[in-house]
CSV table of C-alpha atoms in Angstrom, one decimal:
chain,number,residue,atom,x,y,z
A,4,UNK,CA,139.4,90.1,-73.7
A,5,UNK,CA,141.3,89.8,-70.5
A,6,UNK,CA,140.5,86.1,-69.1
A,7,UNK,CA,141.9,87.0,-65.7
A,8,UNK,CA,139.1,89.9,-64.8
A,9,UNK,CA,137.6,88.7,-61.5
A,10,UNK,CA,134.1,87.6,-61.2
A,11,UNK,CA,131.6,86.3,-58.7
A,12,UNK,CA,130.7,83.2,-57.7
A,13,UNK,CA,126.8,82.2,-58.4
A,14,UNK,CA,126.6,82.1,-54.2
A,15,UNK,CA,128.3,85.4,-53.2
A,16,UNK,CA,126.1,87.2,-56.2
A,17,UNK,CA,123.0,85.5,-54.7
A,18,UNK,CA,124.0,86.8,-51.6
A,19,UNK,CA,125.0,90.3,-52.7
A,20,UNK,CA,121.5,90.4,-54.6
A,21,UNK,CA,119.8,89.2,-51.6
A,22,UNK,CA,121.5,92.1,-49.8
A,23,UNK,CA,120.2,94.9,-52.5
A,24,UNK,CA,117.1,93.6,-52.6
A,25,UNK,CA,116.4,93.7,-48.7
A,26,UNK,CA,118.0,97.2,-48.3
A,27,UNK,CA,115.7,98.8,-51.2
A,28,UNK,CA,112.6,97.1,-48.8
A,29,UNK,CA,113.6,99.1,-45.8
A,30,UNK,CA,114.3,102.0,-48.3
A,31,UNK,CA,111.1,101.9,-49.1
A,32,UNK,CA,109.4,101.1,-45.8
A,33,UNK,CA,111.3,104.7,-44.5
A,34,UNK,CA,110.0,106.4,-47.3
A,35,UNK,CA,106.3,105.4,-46.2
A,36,UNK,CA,107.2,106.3,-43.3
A,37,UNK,CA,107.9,109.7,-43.9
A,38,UNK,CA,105.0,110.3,-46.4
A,39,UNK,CA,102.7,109.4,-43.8
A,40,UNK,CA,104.4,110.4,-40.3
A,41,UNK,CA,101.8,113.2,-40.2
A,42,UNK,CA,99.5,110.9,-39.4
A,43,UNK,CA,101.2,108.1,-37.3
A,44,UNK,CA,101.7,110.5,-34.9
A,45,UNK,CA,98.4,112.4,-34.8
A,46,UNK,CA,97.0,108.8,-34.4
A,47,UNK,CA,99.8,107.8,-32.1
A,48,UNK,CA,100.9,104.7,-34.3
A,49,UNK,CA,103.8,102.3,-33.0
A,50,UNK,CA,107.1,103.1,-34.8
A,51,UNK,CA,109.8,100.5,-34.1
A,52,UNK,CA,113.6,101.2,-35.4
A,53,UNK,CA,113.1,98.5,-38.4
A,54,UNK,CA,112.3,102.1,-40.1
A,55,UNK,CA,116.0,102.7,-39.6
A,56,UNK,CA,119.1,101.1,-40.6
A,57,UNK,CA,121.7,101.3,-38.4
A,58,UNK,CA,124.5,103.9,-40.2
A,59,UNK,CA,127.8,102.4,-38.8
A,60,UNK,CA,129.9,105.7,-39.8
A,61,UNK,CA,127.9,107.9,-37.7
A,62,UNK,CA,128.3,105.0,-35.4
A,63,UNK,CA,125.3,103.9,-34.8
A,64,UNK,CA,124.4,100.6,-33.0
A,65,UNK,CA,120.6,100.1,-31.7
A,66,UNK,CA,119.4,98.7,-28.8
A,67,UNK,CA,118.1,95.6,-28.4
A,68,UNK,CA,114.7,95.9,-27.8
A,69,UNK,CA,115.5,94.3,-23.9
A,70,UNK,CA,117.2,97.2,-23.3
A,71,UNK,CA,115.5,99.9,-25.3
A,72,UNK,CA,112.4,99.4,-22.8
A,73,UNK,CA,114.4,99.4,-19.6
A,74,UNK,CA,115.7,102.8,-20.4
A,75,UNK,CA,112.4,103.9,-21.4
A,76,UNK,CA,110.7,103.0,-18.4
A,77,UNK,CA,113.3,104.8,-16.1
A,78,UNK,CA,112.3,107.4,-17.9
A,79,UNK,CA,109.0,107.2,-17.9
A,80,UNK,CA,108.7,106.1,-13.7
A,81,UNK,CA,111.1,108.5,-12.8
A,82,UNK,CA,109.6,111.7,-14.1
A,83,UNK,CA,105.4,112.8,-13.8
A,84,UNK,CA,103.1,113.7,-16.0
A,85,UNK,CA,99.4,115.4,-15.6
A,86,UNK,CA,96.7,116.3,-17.7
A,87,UNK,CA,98.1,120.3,-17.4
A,88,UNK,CA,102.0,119.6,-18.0
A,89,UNK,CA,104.8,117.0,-18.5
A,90,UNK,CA,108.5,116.5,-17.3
A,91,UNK,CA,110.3,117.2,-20.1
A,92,UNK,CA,112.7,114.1,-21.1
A,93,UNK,CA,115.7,114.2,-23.6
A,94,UNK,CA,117.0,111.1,-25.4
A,95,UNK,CA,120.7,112.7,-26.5
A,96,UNK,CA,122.4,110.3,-29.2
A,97,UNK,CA,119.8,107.7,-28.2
A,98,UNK,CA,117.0,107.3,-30.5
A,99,UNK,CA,116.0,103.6,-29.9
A,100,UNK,CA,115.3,104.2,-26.2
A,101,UNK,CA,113.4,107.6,-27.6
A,102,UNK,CA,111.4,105.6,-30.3
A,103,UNK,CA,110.6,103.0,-27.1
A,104,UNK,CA,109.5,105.6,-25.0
A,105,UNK,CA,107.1,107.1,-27.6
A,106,UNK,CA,105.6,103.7,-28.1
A,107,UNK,CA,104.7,103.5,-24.4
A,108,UNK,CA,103.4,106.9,-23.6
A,109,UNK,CA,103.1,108.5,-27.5
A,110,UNK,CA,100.7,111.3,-25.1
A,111,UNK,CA,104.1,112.6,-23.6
A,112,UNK,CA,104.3,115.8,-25.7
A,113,UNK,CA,107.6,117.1,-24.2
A,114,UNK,CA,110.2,114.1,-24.8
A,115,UNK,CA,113.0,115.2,-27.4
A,116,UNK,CA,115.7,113.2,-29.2
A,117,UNK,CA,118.6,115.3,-29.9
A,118,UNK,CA,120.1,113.7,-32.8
A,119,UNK,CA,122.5,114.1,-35.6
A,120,UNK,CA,120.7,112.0,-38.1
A,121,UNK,CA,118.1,113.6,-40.1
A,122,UNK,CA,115.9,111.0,-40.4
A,123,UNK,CA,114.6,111.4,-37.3
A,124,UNK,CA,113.3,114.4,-37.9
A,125,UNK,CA,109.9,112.6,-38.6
A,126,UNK,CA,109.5,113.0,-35.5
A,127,UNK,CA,108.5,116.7,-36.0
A,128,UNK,CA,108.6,119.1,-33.3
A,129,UNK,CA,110.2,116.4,-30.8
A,130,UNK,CA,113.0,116.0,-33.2
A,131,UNK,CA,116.3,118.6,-32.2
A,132,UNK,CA,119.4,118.7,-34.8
A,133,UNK,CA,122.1,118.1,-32.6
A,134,UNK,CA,125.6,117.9,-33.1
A,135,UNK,CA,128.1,117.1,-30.0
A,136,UNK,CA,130.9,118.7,-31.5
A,137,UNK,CA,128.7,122.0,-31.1
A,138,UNK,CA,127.3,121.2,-27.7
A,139,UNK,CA,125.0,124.6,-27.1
A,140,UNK,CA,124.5,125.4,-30.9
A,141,UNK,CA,121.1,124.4,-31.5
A,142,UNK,CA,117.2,125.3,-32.7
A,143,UNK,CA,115.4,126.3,-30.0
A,144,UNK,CA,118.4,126.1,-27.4
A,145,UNK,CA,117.3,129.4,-25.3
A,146,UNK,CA,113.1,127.8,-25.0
A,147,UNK,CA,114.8,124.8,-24.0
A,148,UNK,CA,117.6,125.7,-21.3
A,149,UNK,CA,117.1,124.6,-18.0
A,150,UNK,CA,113.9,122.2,-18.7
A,151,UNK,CA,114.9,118.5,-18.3
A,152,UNK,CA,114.2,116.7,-16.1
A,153,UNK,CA,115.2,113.6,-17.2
A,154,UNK,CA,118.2,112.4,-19.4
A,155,UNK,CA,119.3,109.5,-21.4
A,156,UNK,CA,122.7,110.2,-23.1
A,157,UNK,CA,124.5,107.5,-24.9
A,158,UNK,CA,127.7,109.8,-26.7
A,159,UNK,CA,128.1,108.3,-30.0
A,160,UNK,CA,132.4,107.6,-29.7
A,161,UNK,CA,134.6,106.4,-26.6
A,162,UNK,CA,136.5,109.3,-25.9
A,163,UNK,CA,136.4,112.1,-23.1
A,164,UNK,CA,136.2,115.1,-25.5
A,165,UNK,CA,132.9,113.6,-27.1
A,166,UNK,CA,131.6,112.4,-23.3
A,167,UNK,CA,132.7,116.0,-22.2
A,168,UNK,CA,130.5,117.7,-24.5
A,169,UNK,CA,127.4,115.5,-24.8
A,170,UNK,CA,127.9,116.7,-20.7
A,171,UNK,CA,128.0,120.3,-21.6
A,172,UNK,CA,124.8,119.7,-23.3
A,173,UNK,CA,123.6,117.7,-20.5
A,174,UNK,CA,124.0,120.7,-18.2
A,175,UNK,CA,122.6,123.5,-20.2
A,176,UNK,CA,119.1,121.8,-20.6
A,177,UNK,CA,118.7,120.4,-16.6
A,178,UNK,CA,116.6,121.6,-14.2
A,179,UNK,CA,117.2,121.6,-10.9
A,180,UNK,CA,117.7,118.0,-9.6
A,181,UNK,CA,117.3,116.5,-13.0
A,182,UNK,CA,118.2,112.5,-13.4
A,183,UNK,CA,121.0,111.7,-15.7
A,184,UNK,CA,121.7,107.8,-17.4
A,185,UNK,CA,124.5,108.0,-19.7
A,186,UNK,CA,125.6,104.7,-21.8
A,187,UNK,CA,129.1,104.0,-22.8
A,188,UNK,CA,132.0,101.9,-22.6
A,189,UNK,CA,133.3,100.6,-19.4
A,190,UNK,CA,136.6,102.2,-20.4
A,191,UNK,CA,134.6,106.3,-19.3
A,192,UNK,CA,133.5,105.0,-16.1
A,193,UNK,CA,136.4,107.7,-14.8
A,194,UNK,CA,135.3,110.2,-16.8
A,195,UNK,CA,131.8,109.6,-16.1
A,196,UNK,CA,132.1,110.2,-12.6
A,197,UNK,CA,134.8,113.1,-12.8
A,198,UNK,CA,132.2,115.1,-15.0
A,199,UNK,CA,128.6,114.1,-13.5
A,200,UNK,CA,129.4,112.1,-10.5
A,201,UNK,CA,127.4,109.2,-12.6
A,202,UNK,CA,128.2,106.3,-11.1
A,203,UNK,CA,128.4,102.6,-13.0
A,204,UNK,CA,125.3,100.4,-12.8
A,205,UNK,CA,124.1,96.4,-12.3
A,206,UNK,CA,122.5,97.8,-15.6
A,207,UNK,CA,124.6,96.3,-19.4
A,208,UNK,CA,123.2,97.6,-22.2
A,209,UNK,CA,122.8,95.2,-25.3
A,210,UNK,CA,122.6,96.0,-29.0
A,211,UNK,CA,120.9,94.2,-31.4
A,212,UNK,CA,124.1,93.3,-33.7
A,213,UNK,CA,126.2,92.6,-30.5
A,214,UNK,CA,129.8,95.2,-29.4
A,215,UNK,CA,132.9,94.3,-29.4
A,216,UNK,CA,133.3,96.9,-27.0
A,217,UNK,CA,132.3,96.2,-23.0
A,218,UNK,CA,129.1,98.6,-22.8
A,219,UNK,CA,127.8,99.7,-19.6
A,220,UNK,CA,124.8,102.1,-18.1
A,221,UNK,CA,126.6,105.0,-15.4
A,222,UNK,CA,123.7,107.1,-13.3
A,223,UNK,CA,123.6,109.8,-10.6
A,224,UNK,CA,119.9,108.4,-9.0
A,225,UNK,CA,119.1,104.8,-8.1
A,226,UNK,CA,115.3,103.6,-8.5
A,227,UNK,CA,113.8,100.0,-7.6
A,228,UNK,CA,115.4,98.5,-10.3
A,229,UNK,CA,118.0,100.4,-11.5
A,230,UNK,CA,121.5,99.9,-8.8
A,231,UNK,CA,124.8,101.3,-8.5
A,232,UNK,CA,127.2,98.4,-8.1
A,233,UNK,CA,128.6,97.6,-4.7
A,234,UNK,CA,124.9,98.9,-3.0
């Protein structure tokens, strides 16, 4: 027997078993999720993100709760909604602020997450596959085009091309006038403006587990609480 072959220590296995043992919870938790999302939603049940663990290679990094219900509440107080229709809202790449603007008005029927992860497809038929790389190749595109009036974008990498096309999307769905908060890194406040003529916020965005990257909020509309810097 080799002597030399590496083992752990009683403290990092406790740990590592600690781990395993909390990850098969929320595996579990997701999966009674799913097997009962029919009727969470029919009964219009609170969902929070603890349903879903952050996936760091599709670089994902939720919200803090803070900030999940600031962006929901522009939403909801800059868009209407009656008893015979609804604004239609779009959460693209942002599912925390989607899931906190379902838990404060589960009633509105036409807010969609546009999302790459499949999980979210609990959400049924508020739930759009979404790829940025494929900006205009999606289910229901052509019912969809030129319906939003409300948008909270928050591109998934730092770079232009992936800004550019979450953008392209962007366009495609707005109606006329339609409100636009995009979340990224301070480094796109250039591109940001040069695309959409979004302009940087008072507004940081905070996540949960903390970025080492400077995150800010960019808009094209002001509201009470919601300011371009410098105004």
């Amino acid at each position: 027997m080799d002597s030399d072959t590496p083992s752990l220590s009683a403290d990092t296995l406790a740990a590592l078993q600690s781990f395993l043992q909390e990850k098969q919870e929320l595996d579990d938790q997701f999966a009674k999720l799913q097997e009962n999302a029919e009727d969470m939603f029919n009964e219009r049940k609170k969902i929070t993100m603890d349903y879903f663990q952050e996936d760091w290679q599709l670089s994902q990094f939720w919200y803090d709760d803070t900030t999940a219900d600031f962006l929901a509440a522009r939403a909801l107080e800059n868009t209407s909604s009656s008893s015979d229709d609804d604004d239609y809202v779009a959460f693209i790449s942002s599912p925390t602020a989607y899931v906190a603007f379902r838990n404060m008005a589960p009633e509105r029927s036409n807010a969609f997450i546009f999302e790459f992860d499949q999980r979210f497809d609990v959400f049924k038929d508020q739930y759009v596959l979404y790829n940025f790389n494929k900006p205009l190749d999606f289910a229901r595109a052509s019912e969809l085009k030129g319906k939003f009036k409300f948008f909270v974008a928050d591109p998934p990498f730092l770079n232009k091309e992936c800004l550019s096309q979450t953008i392209e999307t962007v366009r495609f769905l707005a109606a006329d006038d339609a409100k636009i908060m995009i979340n990224t890194g301070a480094v796109m406040e250039d591109v940001a403006r040069e695309l959409v003529g979004a302009r940087i916020t008072g507004f940081n965005p905070a996540h949960r587990g903390g970025l080492s990257n400077e995150f800010r909020c960019y808009s094209t509309f002001e509201d009470e609480k919601l300011k371009w810097l410098g105004h």
